[in-house]
Coordinates of C-alpha atoms in Angstrom, one line a residue:
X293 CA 39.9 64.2 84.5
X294 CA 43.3 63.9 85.6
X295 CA 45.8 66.3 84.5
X296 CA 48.5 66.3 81.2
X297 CA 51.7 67.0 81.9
X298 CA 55.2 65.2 80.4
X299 CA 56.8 66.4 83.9
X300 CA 56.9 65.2 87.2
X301 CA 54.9 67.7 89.6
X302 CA 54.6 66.1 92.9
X303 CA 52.2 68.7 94.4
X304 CA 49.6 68.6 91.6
X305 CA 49.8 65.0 90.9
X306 CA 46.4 64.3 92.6
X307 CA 44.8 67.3 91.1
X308 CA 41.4 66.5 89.2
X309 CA 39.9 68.6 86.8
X310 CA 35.8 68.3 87.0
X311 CA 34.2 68.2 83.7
X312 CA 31.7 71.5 83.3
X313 CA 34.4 73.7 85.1
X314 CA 36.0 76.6 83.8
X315 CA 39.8 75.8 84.7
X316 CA 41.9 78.8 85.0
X317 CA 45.1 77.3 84.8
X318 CA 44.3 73.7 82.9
X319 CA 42.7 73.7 79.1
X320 CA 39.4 71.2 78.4
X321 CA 41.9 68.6 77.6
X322 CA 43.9 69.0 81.2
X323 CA 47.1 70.6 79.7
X324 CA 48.5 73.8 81.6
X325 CA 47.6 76.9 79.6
X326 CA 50.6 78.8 78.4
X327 CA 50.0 81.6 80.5
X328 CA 50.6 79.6 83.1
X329 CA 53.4 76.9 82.2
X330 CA 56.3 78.8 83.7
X331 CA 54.6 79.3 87.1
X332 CA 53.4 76.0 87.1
X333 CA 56.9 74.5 86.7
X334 CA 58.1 76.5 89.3
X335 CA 55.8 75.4 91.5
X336 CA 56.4 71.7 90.7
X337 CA 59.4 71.3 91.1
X338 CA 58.7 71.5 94.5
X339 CA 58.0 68.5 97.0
X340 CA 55.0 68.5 99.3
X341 CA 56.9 69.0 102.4
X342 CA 58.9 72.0 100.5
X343 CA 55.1 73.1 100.0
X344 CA 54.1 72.4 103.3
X345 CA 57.0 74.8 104.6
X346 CA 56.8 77.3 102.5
X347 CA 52.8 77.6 103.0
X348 CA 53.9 77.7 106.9
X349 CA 56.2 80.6 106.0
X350 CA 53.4 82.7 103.9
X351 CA 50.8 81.8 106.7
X352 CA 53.9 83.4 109.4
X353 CA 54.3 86.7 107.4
X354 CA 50.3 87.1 108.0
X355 CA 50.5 86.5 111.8
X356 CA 53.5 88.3 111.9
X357 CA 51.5 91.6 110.3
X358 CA 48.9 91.3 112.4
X359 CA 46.3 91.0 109.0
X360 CA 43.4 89.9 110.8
X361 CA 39.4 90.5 110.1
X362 CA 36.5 90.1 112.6
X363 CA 33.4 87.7 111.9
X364 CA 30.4 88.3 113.3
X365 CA 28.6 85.4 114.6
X366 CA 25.2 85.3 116.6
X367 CA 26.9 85.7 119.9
X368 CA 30.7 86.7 119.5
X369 CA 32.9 88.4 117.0
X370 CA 35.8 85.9 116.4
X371 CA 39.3 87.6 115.3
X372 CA 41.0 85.1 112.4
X373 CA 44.0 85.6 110.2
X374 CA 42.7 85.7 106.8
X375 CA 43.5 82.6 104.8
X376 CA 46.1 83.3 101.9
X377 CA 46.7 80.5 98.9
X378 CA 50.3 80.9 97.6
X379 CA 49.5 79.7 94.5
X380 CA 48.9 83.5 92.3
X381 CA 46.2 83.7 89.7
X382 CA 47.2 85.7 86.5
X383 CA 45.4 87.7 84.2
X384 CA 46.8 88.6 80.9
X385 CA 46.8 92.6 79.9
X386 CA 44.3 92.0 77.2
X387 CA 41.7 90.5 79.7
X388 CA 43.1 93.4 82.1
X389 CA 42.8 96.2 79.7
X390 CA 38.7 94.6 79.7
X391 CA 38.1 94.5 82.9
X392 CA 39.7 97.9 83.7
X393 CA 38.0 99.9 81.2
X394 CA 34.8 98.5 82.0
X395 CA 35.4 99.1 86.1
X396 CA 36.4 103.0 85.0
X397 CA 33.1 102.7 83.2
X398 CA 30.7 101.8 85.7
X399 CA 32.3 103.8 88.2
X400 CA 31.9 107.1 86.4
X401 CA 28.1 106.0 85.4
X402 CA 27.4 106.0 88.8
X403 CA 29.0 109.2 90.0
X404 CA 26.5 110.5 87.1
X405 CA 23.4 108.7 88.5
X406 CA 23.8 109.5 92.3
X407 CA 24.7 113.0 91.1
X408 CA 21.1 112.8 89.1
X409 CA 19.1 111.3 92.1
X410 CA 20.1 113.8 94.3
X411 CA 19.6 116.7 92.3
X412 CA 17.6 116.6 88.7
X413 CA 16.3 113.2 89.1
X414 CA 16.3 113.6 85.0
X415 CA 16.5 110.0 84.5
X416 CA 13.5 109.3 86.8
X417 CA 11.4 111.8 84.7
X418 CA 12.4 110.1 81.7
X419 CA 10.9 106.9 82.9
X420 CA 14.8 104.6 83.1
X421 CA 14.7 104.1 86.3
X422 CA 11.3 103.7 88.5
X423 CA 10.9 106.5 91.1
X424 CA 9.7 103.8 93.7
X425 CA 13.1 101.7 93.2
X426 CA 14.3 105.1 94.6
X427 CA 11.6 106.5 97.2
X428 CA 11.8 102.4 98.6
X429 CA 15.6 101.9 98.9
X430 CA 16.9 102.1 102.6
X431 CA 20.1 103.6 101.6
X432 CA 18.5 106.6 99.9
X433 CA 19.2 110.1 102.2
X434 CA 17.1 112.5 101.8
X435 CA 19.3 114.6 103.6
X436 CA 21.4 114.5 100.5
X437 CA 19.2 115.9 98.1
X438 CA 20.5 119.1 96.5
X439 CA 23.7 118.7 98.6
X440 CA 27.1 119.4 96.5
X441 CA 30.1 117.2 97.2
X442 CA 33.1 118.8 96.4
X443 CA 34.4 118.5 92.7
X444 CA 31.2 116.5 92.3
X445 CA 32.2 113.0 92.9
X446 CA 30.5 110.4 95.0
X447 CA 32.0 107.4 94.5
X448 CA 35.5 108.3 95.4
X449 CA 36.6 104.5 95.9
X450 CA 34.3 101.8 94.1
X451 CA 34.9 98.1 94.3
X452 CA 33.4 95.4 91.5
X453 CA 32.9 91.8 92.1
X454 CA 33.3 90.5 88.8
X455 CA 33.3 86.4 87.7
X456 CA 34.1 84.6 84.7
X457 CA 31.9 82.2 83.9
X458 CA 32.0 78.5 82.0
X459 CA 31.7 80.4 79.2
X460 CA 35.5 82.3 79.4
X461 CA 33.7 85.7 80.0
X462 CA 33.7 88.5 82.8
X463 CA 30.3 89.8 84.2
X464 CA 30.1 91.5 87.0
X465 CA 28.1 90.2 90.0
X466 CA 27.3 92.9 92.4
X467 CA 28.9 96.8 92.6
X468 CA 29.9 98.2 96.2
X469 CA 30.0 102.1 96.5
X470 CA 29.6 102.2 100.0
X471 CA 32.5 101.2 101.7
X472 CA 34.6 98.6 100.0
X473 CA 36.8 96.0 101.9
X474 CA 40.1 94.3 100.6
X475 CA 42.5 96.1 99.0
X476 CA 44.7 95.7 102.2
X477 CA 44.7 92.3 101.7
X478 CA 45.6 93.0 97.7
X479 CA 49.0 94.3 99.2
X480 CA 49.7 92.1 102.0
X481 CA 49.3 88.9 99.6
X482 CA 51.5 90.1 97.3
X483 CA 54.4 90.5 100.5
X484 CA 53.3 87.2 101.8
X485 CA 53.8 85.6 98.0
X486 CA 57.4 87.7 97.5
X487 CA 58.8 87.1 101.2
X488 CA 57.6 82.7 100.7
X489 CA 58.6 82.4 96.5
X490 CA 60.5 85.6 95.7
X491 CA 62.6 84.7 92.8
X492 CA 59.1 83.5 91.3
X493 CA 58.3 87.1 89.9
X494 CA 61.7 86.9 87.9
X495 CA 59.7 84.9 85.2
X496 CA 56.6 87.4 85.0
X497 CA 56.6 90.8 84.5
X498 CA 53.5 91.9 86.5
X499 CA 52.2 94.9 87.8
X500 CA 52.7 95.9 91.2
X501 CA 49.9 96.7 93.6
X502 CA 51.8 98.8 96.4
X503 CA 51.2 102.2 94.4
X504 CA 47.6 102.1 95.7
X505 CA 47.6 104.0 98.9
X506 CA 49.9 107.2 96.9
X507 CA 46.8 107.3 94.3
X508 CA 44.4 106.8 96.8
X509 CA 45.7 109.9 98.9
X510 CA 46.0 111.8 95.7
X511 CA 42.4 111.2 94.9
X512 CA 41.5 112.4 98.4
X513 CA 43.9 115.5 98.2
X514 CA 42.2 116.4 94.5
X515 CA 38.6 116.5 95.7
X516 CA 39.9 119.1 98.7
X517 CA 37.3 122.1 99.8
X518 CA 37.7 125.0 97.9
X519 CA 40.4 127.6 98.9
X520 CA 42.4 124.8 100.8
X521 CA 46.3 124.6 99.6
X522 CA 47.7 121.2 101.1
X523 CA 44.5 119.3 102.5
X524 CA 44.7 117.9 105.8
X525 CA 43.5 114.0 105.2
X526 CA 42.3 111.3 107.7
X527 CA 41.0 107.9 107.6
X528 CA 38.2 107.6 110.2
X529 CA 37.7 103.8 111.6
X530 CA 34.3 102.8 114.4
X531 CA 37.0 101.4 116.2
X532 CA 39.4 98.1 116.8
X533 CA 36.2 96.0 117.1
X534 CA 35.0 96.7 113.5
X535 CA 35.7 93.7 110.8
X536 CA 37.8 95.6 108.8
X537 CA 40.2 97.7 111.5
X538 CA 43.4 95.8 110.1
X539 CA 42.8 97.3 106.3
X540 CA 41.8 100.9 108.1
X541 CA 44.9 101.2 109.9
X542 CA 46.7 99.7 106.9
X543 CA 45.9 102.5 104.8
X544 CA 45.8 105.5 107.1
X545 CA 49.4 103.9 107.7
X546 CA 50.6 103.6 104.3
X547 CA 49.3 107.5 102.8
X548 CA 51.2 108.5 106.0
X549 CA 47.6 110.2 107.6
X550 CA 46.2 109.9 111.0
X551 CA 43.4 107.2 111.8
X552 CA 41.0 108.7 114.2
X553 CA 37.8 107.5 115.6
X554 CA 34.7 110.2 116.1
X555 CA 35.8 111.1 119.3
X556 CA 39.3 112.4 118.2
X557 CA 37.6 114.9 115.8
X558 CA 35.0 118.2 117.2
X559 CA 33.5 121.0 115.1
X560 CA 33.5 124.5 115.6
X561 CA 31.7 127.0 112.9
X562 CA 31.0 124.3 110.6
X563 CA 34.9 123.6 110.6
X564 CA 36.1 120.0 111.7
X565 CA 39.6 119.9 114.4
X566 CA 41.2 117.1 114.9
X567 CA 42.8 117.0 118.1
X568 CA 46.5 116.9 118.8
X569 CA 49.0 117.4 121.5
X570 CA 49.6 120.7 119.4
X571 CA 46.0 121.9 119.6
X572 CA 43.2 121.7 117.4
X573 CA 44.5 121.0 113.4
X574 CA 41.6 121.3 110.9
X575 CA 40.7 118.8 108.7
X576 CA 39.7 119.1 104.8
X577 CA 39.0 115.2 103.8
X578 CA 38.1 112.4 105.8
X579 CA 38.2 108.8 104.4
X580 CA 35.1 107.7 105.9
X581 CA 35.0 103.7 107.0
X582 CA 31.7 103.9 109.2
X583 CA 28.3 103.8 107.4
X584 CA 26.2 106.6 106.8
X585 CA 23.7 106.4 109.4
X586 CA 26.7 106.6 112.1
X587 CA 28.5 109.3 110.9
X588 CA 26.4 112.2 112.6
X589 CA 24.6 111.8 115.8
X590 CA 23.1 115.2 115.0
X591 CA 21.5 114.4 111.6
X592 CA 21.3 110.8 111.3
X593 CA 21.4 108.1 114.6
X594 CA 21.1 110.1 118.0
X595 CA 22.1 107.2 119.6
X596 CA 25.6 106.9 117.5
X597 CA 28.7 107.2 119.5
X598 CA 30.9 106.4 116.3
X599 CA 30.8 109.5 114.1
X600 CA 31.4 113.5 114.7
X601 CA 28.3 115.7 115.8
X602 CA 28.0 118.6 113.2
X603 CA 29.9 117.0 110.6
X604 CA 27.0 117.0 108.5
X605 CA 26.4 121.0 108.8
X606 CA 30.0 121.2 108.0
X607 CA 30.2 119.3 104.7
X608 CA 26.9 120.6 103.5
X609 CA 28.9 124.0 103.3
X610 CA 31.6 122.5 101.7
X611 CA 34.4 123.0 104.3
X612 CA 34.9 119.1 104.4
X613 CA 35.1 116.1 102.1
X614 CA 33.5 112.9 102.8
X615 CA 34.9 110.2 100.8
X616 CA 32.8 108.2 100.3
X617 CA 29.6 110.6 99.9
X618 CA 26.8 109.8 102.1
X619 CA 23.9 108.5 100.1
X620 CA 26.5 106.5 98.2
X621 CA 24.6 103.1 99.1
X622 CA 21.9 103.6 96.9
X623 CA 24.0 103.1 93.7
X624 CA 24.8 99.5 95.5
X625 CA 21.4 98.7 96.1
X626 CA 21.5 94.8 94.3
X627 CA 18.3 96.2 92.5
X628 CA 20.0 99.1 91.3
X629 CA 22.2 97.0 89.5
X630 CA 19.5 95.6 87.7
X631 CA 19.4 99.0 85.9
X632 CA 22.7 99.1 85.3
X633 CA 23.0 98.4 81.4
X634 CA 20.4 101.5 81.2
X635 CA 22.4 103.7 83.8
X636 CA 25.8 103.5 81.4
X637 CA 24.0 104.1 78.1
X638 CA 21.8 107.0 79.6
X639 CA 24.5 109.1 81.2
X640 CA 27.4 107.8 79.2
X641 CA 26.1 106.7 75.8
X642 CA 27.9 103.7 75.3
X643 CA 27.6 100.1 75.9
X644 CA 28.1 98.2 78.8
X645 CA 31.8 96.9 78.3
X646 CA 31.6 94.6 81.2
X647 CA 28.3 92.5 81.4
X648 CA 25.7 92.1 84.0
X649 CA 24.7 88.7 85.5
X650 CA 20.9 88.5 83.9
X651 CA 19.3 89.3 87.2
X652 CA 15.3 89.0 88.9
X653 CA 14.0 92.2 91.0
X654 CA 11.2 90.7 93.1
X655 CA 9.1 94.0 93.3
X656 CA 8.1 93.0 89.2
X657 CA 5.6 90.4 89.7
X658 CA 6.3 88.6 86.4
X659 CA 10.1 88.4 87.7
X660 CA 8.9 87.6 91.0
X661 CA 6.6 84.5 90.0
X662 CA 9.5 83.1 88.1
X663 CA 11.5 83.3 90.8
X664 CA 9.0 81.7 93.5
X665 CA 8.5 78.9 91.0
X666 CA 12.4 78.4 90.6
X667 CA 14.0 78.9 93.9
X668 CA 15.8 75.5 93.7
X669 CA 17.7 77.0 90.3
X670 CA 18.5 80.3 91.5
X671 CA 20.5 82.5 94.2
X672 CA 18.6 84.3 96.1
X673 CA 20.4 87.6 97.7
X674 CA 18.6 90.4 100.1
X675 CA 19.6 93.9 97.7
X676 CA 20.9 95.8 101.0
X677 CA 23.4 92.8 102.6
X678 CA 26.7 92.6 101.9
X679 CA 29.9 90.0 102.7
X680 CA 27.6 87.1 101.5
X681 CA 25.3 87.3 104.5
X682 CA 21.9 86.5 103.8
X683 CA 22.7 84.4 100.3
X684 CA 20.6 81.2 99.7
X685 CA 21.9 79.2 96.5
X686 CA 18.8 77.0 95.6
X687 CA 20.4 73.9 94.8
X688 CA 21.6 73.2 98.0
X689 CA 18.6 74.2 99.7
X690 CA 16.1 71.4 101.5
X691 CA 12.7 71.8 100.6
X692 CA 11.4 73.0 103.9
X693 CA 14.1 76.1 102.9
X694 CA 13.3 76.3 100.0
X695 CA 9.8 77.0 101.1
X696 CA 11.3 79.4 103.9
X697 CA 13.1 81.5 100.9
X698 CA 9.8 81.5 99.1
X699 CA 7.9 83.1 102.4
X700 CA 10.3 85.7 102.9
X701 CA 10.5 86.4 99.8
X702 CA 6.7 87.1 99.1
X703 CA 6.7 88.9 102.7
X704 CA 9.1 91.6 101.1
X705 CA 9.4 91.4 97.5
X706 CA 11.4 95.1 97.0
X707 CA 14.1 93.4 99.4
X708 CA 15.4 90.2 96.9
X709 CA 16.8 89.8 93.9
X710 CA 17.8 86.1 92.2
X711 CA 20.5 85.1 89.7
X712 CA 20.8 82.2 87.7
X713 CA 23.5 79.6 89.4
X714 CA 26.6 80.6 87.9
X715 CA 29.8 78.6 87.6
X716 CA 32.5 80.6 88.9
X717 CA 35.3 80.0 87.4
X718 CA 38.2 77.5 89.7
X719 CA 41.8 77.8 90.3
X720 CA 43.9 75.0 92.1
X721 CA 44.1 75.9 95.4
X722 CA 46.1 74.1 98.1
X723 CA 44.3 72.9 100.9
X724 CA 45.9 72.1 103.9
X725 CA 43.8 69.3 105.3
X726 CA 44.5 66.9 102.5
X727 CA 48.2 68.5 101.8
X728 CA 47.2 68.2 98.0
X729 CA 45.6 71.4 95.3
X730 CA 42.1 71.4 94.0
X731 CA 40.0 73.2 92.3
X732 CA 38.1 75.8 94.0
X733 CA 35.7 78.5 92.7
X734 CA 36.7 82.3 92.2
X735 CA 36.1 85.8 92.1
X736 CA 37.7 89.1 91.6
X737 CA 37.2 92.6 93.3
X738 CA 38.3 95.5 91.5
X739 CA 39.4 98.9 93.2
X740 CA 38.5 101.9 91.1
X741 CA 39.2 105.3 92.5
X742 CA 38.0 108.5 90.9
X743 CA 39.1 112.4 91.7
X744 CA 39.1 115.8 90.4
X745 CA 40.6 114.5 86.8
X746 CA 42.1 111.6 88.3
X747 CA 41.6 108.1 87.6
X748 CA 43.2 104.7 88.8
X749 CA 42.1 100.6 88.7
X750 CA 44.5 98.6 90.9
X751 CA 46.2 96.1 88.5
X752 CA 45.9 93.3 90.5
X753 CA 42.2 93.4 92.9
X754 CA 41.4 90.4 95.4
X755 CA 40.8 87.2 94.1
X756 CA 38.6 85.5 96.6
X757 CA 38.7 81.7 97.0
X758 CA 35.2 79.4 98.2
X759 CA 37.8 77.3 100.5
X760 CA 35.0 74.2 101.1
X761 CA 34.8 71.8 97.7
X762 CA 31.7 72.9 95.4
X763 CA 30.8 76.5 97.5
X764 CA 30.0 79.6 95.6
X765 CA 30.3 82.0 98.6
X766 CA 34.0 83.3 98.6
X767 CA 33.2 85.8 100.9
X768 CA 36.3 86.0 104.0
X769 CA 33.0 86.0 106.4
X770 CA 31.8 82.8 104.9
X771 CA 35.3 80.8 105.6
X772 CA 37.0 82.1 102.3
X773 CA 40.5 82.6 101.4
X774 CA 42.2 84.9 99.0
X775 CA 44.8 84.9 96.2
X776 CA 47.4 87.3 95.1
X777 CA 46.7 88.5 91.5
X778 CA 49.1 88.7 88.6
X779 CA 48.4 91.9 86.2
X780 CA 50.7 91.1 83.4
X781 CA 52.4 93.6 81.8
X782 CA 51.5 94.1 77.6

């Protein structure tokens, strides 16, 4: 379906609205929602060469910044600037005011169940969640059990995938407690899109996203040992190689804190130093970006060269904060989040105000013999992967991999999950090669932080754009691109 509009808009004049998709910007008879008319005039009254130029000019202010991210092929890393549409999306504050509470939601039910598993257990023993989900999950520590983290939160920073589906509602597709990527990325599209079309946020009142790093630093500084006055804080990176250096130096940048690798950082008495040209400083909360297995050579992999030997003895005392907690994975294990409706009435009686995507654990045999039997109607996702690695979406799938899916599946049925084939939602989206906008599918990551009586969404999170026609991976590993996000303001 072509699309209605009395005006003349060069740029979208070959833009095509597929039947069956949920259109973000055009209603089911093609006409530009209301939300979006201003923006959309804006926009057109632009040529495709102004277009052209002012893409060129958004795609500069990246290079310029250096905002790059690493993907990890099977023999090289390859260093790309991350792909950045300059047309925004916007979300109104009634759909915000949704998505926000139900992000705070989650987050705080999960601070309350990797507080349980690592203590009590309580809602093992009363038969919600099964202890061999537990006992199984790789990203279980048992070296966490009965440890306190200061102030008692975990999940320090959380981030949500959520979709909207065909239907016009949000569900949320996968939580990540571990170590969640993006919100650099939130920022630096949000410069990009000022610095390219700044008189553009004249006609919108939205919110603005650069408050993030002050409340992230404030959520660090709250959940500070006890008897510390003004915390020391750092951001600790594995180094320039890792995927997500850029958004680690970004931040550590932006609270106005040191980044340091392992190696900048020794213990003495169960006290962490950092080093300086001053002499040894000692540090009270350390923003961890390496995983858990890496962090102490002493406790977890001898062979790691990334983290700080004795850290581990230290924070078990309590004379450092890790944020995120170790152990933090488990609550991000994709089978976990099967449990999740459960999880927010057990510990928070009260419904679920964001949804789940209805989802298959393998290790039930009923759910696993549908899913062998329906591989060609499903997605397929390994519970433990992240940045869309390991994804297999059945209807694009040959039958010889189909059959593959189906062996590895039965090989390891605790390690897979399947969803129904969803259709994200699609936004028009310029793409260079045909110098024209179509639609292109959608997500949206939230950023939730949580302190010592502290919490804070970002009003805005990272839209991620599938950039090839018809993909449902918008992952920036798997060739997607990113948009910046309107929060309007009630």
């Amino acid at each position: 379906m072509a699309i209605n509009t009395d005006a003349n808009h060069q740029i979208f004049s070959s833009y095509l609205k597929k039947e069956g998709l949920f259109d973000e910007v055009f209603d089911t008879n093609g006409k530009v929602k209301s939300i979006y008319t201003k923006l959309f005039d804006l926009y057109g009254e632009h040529s495709v060469e102004d277009y052209v130029h002012l893409n060129g000019k958004a795609k500069a202010s990246f290079f310029n910044q250096g905002i790059t991210f690493q993907v990890y092929g099977e023999k090289e890393a390859k260093e790309k600037i991350f792909p950045f549409d300059l047309f925004p999306r916007i979300i109104d504050a009634t759909e915000w005011e949704t998505i926000e509470t139900g992000s705070i939601q989650r987050s705080k039910a999960l601070n309350c169940f990797l507080w349980d598993v690592y203590h009590d257990k309580k809602i093992i023993k009363d038969k919600v969640v099964p202890l061999e989900l537990l006992s199984s999950s790789s990203n279980y520590l048992h070296q966490m059990v009965g440890v306190d983290p200061p102030n008692g939160i975990y999940n320090h920073v959380s981030g949500i995938d959520i979709i909207k589906h065909s239907d016009g509602k949000y569900y949320v597709l996968e939580d990540n407690i571990r170590c969640p990527s993006g919100v650099s990325y939130v920022i630096c599209n949000r410069t990009a899109l000022k610095r390219a079309l700044f008189g553009v946020f004249n006609h919108y009142q939205a919110h603005t996203v650069t408050n993030y790093a002050e409340n992230l630093l404030k959520v660090l500084e709250s959940v500070k040992p006890h008897g510390v006055d003004i915390p020391t804080c750092v951001v600790i990176t594995p180094g320039m190689f890792n995927s997500a250096y850029y958004e680690h130096s970004y931040l550590a940048k932006a609270m106005g804190v040191e980044l340091v690798e392992g190696r900048d950082l020794f213990v003495e008495n169960d006290f962490v130093y950092m080093k300086t040209i001053n002499g040894p400083k000692k540090v009270d909360v350390i923003y961890r970006r390496i995983d858990d297995l890496f962090m102490d050579p002493m406790e977890f992999n001898p062979n790691s060269t990334l983290g700080l030997p004795g850290l581990f003895a230290a924070y078990k005392k309590g004379n450092v904060c890790i944020a995120n907690a170790l152990g933090t994975g488990v609550a991000d294990d994709k089978a976990i989040y099967t449990y999740m409706p459960e999880i927010i009435k057990y510990y928070l009686g009260e419904d679920p105000i964001l949804s789940n995507v209805h989802t298959y654990h393998c290790s039930r045999p009923d759910e696993l013999n549908y899913v062998l039997e329906n591989v060609d109607k499903l997605v397929v996702k390994p519970v433990d992967e992240a940045g869309g690695y390991g994804i297999s979406i059945g209807n694009k799938l040959t039958k010889k991999e189909i059959e593959v899916v189906k062996k590895q599946v039965k090989e390891n049925p605790r390690k897979y999950v399947a969803q129904p084939i969803l259709s994200l939602s699609v936004h028009p989206t310029y793409i260079e090669q045909k110098d024209s906008f179509e639609q292109r599918h959608i997500d949206l990551r939230t950023f939730t932080l949580l302190g010592k009586d502290k919490e804070f969404v970002l009003k805005g999170g990272l839209t991620r754009v599938a950039l090839q026609e018809g993909n449902l991976i918008v992952n920036s590993s798997q060739g997607g691109g990113s948009k910046d996000t309107w929060v309007l303001k009630k």
